[in-house]
XYZ file of C-alpha atoms in Angstrom:
375
model
C 0.000 0.000 0.000
C 1.337 3.418 -0.924
C 1.567 6.130 1.690
C 1.042 9.797 1.103
C 2.433 12.607 3.147
C -0.213 13.941 5.490
C -1.139 17.566 4.932
C -2.411 19.314 8.051
C -4.535 22.397 7.362
C -4.779 25.280 9.806
C -7.486 24.856 12.480
C -10.982 25.244 11.122
C -9.986 25.335 7.453
C -12.414 23.567 5.149
C -10.638 21.041 2.941
C -11.455 18.711 0.105
C -10.343 15.157 0.837
C -8.728 12.950 -1.747
C -9.436 9.746 0.167
C -7.276 6.997 1.580
C -7.225 3.764 3.513
C -9.013 3.920 6.821
C -8.272 1.584 9.699
C -10.953 0.973 12.287
C -13.252 3.805 13.255
C -10.835 6.677 12.724
C -7.638 7.247 10.757
C -6.484 10.398 9.016
C -6.603 10.639 5.243
C -5.040 13.174 2.910
C -6.624 16.514 2.028
C -5.916 19.768 0.282
C -7.260 23.258 1.037
C -9.958 24.773 -1.138
C -10.835 28.445 -1.483
C -13.641 29.861 0.648
C -17.083 30.209 -0.925
C -17.828 33.401 -2.828
C -20.905 35.555 -2.402
C -21.964 34.362 1.053
C -22.667 36.782 3.872
C -22.144 35.938 7.563
C -25.757 35.013 8.103
C -27.787 32.042 9.207
C -29.623 29.685 6.847
C -32.156 31.236 4.476
C -35.789 31.423 5.595
C -37.774 28.263 4.868
C -34.749 25.987 4.764
C -34.337 22.909 6.936
C -31.941 24.801 9.162
C -33.950 28.015 9.492
C -36.477 29.220 12.080
C -34.298 28.419 15.044
C -32.917 25.099 13.897
C -30.610 23.537 13.870
C -29.532 25.994 16.566
C -25.980 27.094 17.136
C -24.247 24.630 19.426
C -23.426 27.444 21.804
C -27.129 28.187 22.194
C -27.249 31.401 20.191
C -29.277 31.809 17.028
C -27.592 32.899 13.783
C -27.933 36.526 12.730
C -31.323 37.310 11.206
C -29.999 38.129 7.760
C -30.588 36.609 4.362
C -28.224 34.978 1.926
C -27.908 35.896 -1.723
C -30.100 33.836 -4.011
C -27.748 31.084 -5.110
C -28.239 27.432 -5.894
C -26.942 25.219 -3.096
C -26.366 21.472 -3.390
C -28.262 19.098 -1.127
C -25.924 18.634 1.843
C -25.311 16.212 4.717
C -23.300 16.908 7.873
C -21.243 13.992 9.237
C -19.650 13.727 12.680
C -16.770 11.404 13.702
C -16.743 8.785 16.448
C -14.372 7.603 19.127
C -10.777 7.441 17.969
C -10.892 10.869 16.324
C -9.306 12.523 19.357
C -5.737 13.792 19.242
C -3.665 15.693 21.767
C -3.543 19.366 20.803
C -6.987 19.529 19.246
C -9.198 22.596 19.640
C -6.566 24.780 21.313
C -5.950 27.217 18.455
C -9.629 27.309 17.516
C -10.713 28.226 21.036
C -8.186 31.074 21.074
C -9.493 32.506 17.817
C -13.228 31.794 18.153
C -14.975 32.734 21.420
C -17.998 30.543 20.630
C -15.751 27.471 20.556
C -14.062 28.349 23.820
C -17.449 28.903 25.443
C -18.498 25.348 24.573
C -15.471 23.918 26.374
C -16.080 26.180 29.373
C -19.690 25.026 29.665
C -18.724 21.391 29.223
C -16.024 21.632 31.899
C -18.571 22.921 34.404
C -20.668 19.794 33.806
C -17.789 17.309 33.704
C -15.959 18.652 36.748
C -12.571 19.012 35.042
C -10.942 21.256 32.439
C -11.795 19.454 29.194
C -9.874 21.852 26.960
C -6.745 21.402 29.067
C -6.915 17.633 28.511
C -7.561 18.065 24.776
C -4.625 20.435 24.343
C -2.108 19.007 26.806
C -3.096 15.380 27.215
C -1.486 13.130 28.187
C -2.669 10.809 25.421
C -3.469 8.034 27.894
C -5.970 10.289 29.636
C -7.498 11.712 26.463
C -7.852 8.221 24.946
C -9.772 6.838 27.932
C -13.321 6.089 26.811
C -14.960 8.204 29.503
C -12.834 11.220 28.514
C -12.522 10.832 24.750
C -16.274 10.690 24.195
C -17.058 14.101 25.747
C -13.879 15.492 24.149
C -14.897 14.473 20.630
C -18.499 15.594 21.154
C -17.485 19.092 22.271
C -14.628 19.435 19.774
C -16.949 18.507 16.905
C -19.497 21.107 17.963
C -16.666 23.643 18.228
C -15.756 22.820 14.635
C -19.409 23.336 13.743
C -19.174 26.846 15.195
C -16.131 27.464 13.001
C -18.121 26.425 9.930
C -21.015 28.614 11.037
C -18.666 31.596 11.256
C -16.754 31.036 8.014
C -19.266 29.370 5.695
C -22.829 30.038 6.876
C -24.176 29.140 3.465
C -23.309 25.497 4.171
C -26.278 25.352 6.542
C -28.762 26.399 3.886
C -29.455 23.029 2.272
C -28.697 20.511 5.026
C -30.864 17.571 4.051
C -29.671 15.063 6.660
C -27.070 14.390 9.321
C -25.320 11.305 10.680
C -22.528 10.417 13.050
C -20.356 7.358 13.442
C -21.231 5.699 16.774
C -20.561 8.466 19.322
C -20.931 10.974 16.472
C -24.654 10.252 16.359
C -25.002 12.268 19.575
C -23.234 15.196 17.927
C -25.610 14.896 14.979
C -28.567 15.012 17.373
C -27.181 18.131 19.050
C -26.664 19.817 15.671
C -30.201 18.911 14.605
C -31.719 20.574 17.656
C -32.994 17.322 19.176
C -30.567 17.448 22.082
C -29.338 20.424 24.073
C -25.626 20.916 24.457
C -25.784 20.355 28.218
C -27.843 17.162 27.942
C -25.515 15.970 25.195
C -22.440 16.405 27.395
C -24.123 14.549 30.251
C -25.223 11.718 27.977
C -21.854 11.129 26.327
C -20.190 11.288 29.740
C -22.609 8.620 31.032
C -22.128 6.572 27.860
C -18.356 6.751 28.167
C -18.391 5.695 31.825
C -20.755 2.795 31.119
C -18.712 1.510 28.169
C -15.447 1.888 30.075
C -16.868 -0.155 32.974
C -18.027 -2.884 30.580
C -14.595 -2.965 28.931
C -12.854 -3.361 32.290
C -15.175 -6.227 33.251
C -14.127 -8.375 30.254
C -10.728 -8.204 28.515
C -11.694 -7.487 24.928
C -10.963 -5.336 21.914
C -11.461 -4.643 18.215
C -9.673 -5.590 14.996
C -9.990 -3.921 11.618
C -9.976 -6.309 8.641
C -8.874 -4.693 5.387
C -9.348 -5.876 1.837
C -12.123 -8.405 2.479
C -15.869 -8.223 1.995
C -18.315 -8.772 4.846
C -19.369 -12.382 4.014
C -15.713 -13.456 4.017
C -15.099 -11.751 7.359
C -18.223 -13.347 8.834
C -16.987 -16.782 7.720
C -13.662 -16.217 9.504
C -15.478 -15.085 12.639
C -17.660 -18.194 12.660
C -14.604 -20.403 12.192
C -12.764 -19.182 15.297
C -15.487 -17.877 17.617
C -15.937 -21.029 19.689
C -17.631 -20.254 23.004
C -16.233 -16.707 23.154
C -17.904 -13.513 21.978
C -16.685 -12.446 18.544
C -18.914 -10.302 16.336
C -18.797 -8.016 13.314
C -19.052 -4.563 14.889
C -18.506 -1.918 12.178
C -19.504 -2.138 8.513
C -17.556 0.911 7.378
C -16.983 0.752 3.630
C -16.078 -1.797 0.954
C -13.028 -3.688 2.193
C -13.085 -2.253 5.722
C -14.881 -4.219 8.426
C -14.240 -4.182 12.173
C -14.540 -7.266 14.360
C -15.010 -6.996 18.135
C -14.832 -9.600 20.846
C -13.099 -11.290 23.743
C -9.323 -11.009 23.682
C -8.780 -14.783 23.342
C -11.095 -14.903 20.322
C -9.335 -11.937 18.735
C -5.991 -13.711 19.171
C -7.351 -16.781 17.371
C -8.821 -14.569 14.657
C -5.477 -12.902 13.986
C -3.697 -16.277 13.896
C -6.203 -17.609 11.367
C -5.694 -14.557 9.145
C -1.914 -15.170 9.241
C -2.393 -18.859 8.399
C -4.615 -18.098 5.426
C -2.135 -15.491 4.194
C -2.735 -12.104 2.611
C -5.372 -10.971 5.114
C -4.426 -7.647 6.662
C -5.625 -6.933 10.184
C -5.014 -4.030 12.540
C -5.601 -4.272 16.290
C -7.323 -1.035 17.313
C -6.312 1.049 20.324
C -9.662 0.879 22.109
C -10.620 -0.227 25.606
C -13.082 -2.969 24.718
C -15.374 -4.783 22.293
C -17.665 -1.918 21.402
C -20.880 -2.699 19.529
C -21.082 -6.271 20.795
C -22.982 -8.003 23.575
C -19.891 -7.670 25.779
C -21.025 -4.093 26.310
C -23.819 -5.199 28.607
C -24.880 -3.671 30.962
C -23.688 -0.403 29.394
C -26.885 -0.337 27.335
C -29.021 -0.486 30.473
C -27.055 2.313 32.135
C -27.376 4.430 29.006
C -31.127 3.760 28.876
C -31.415 5.152 32.397
C -29.432 8.261 31.418
C -31.536 8.759 28.284
C -34.718 8.513 30.317
C -33.679 11.649 32.174
C -32.659 13.596 29.066
C -34.926 15.939 27.150
C -34.845 14.543 23.611
C -36.929 16.429 21.066
C -37.730 16.005 17.401
C -34.717 16.837 15.217
C -35.209 19.613 12.693
C -32.967 17.689 10.282
C -33.431 13.896 9.934
C -30.753 11.955 11.834
C -29.631 8.659 10.304
C -29.260 5.863 12.846
C -26.227 3.575 13.046
C -28.524 0.678 13.941
C -30.821 0.508 10.905
C -29.159 2.973 8.486
C -32.390 4.935 8.158
C -33.381 8.546 8.938
C -35.432 9.239 12.045
C -37.289 12.208 13.493
C -39.405 10.570 16.217
C -37.824 11.127 19.671
C -39.043 7.820 21.106
C -37.630 5.868 18.168
C -34.317 7.709 18.438
C -34.102 7.058 22.171
C -34.586 3.316 21.663
C -32.082 3.176 18.815
C -29.423 4.925 20.890
C -29.734 2.175 23.486
C -29.520 -0.560 20.836
C -26.526 1.161 19.244
C -24.262 0.179 22.160
C -24.589 -3.511 21.240
C -25.479 -3.402 17.526
C -23.135 -3.189 14.527
C -22.517 0.250 13.016
C -23.984 0.173 9.503
C -22.037 3.115 8.145
C -21.585 1.994 4.545
C -25.326 1.445 4.250
C -25.963 4.888 5.708
C -23.706 6.555 3.137
C -25.337 4.610 0.309
C -28.712 5.775 1.572
C -27.666 9.424 1.643
C -26.254 9.197 -1.873
C -29.470 7.533 -3.070
C -31.459 10.431 -1.594
C -29.535 12.847 -3.767
C -27.021 14.270 -1.303
C -24.378 15.996 -3.420
C -22.092 17.505 -0.789
C -20.866 16.214 2.544
C -19.120 17.968 5.424
C -17.147 15.990 7.987
C -17.130 18.186 11.060
C -14.753 17.317 13.889
C -11.197 16.322 14.790
C -10.449 13.823 12.030
C -10.889 13.035 8.353
C -11.758 9.358 8.622
C -15.323 9.660 7.336
C -14.092 11.372 4.187
C -11.786 8.445 3.510
C -14.601 5.950 4.040
C -16.907 7.840 1.685
C -14.216 8.076 -0.990
C -13.837 4.295 -0.849
C -17.540 4.051 -1.634
C -17.826 6.907 -4.131
C -14.474 8.160 -5.406
C -15.819 11.448 -6.783
C -17.868 12.348 -3.720
C -17.721 16.023 -2.756
C -16.748 15.978 0.913
C -15.203 18.836 2.843
C -13.576 18.740 6.263
C -13.829 21.214 9.110
C -11.218 20.229 11.694
C -10.192 21.536 15.095
């Protein structure tokens, strides 16, 4: 496999992504900067659009300026948000210095969490930032900070948002963007989710492996061959040739050995705490259900595509149930992207501290128009 030199844009810069191999949930791909849009004024979405009339609201809780945009044709757009693994030490520091709205999000989150979240994001150490109960709030807040950067620099992007989706944890960010979930409730929920998943991971030694270059039926056959009495399940269906398997550590060891024996099967052990999106995550789902019961979840103003069934949803009760199921169920990301493309989405924005989703989409549709807003 060829490797390209990574190009790191300045914080908040929107970039086109050329694509690349993605390992597991999150791995950086290669991008190049594009010029800013022409003819857009610093205003909110145009009246009558999916994002107008108070939604989706600014993550910081302030409505966009009540101005209008020039009459221009905008492509049907989807906003995508990354999942766990997108975090990196140093993220969000420069953005929070230059954009008060971003810094305010971290301040409000820190008050809820009981520690300085921005300090951990900027200074680490990596071991602390990568802990499930820390990385999940960090990615949630950093992604919404990146959303504020997009709102400030390219408000026209909000004008034709047709749908939104997030990979695993990113689904909560999508719900916050859509107006279904307040920022404060979102922080509390991802904190509770992170704690519950971390506890489940500690209870059973487990992990995740990315399998590259094989299609899902072939991966499922390998899983069935070595599973035995241990838990071993397909956890992430990311894109053609990229599937993630999760399970007990002993089963993962046997899986890797079988791939070596068969030859030519590339696997990558992921740096995660446990077997996410498998039944080893019980009782994290029950703990999350209790947390969700106390959260005020409304109807999203933009349809949110679920990881569980790869379909758009606007009913709060359905969304609440799917979020509980998501802890144990496979992430059907490839199917979600195919669904968005079939609905006529022409432009995608990946908003948050990585470019993994752009790489996954490029594997599915090489000419896809996807732009990144990083922190």
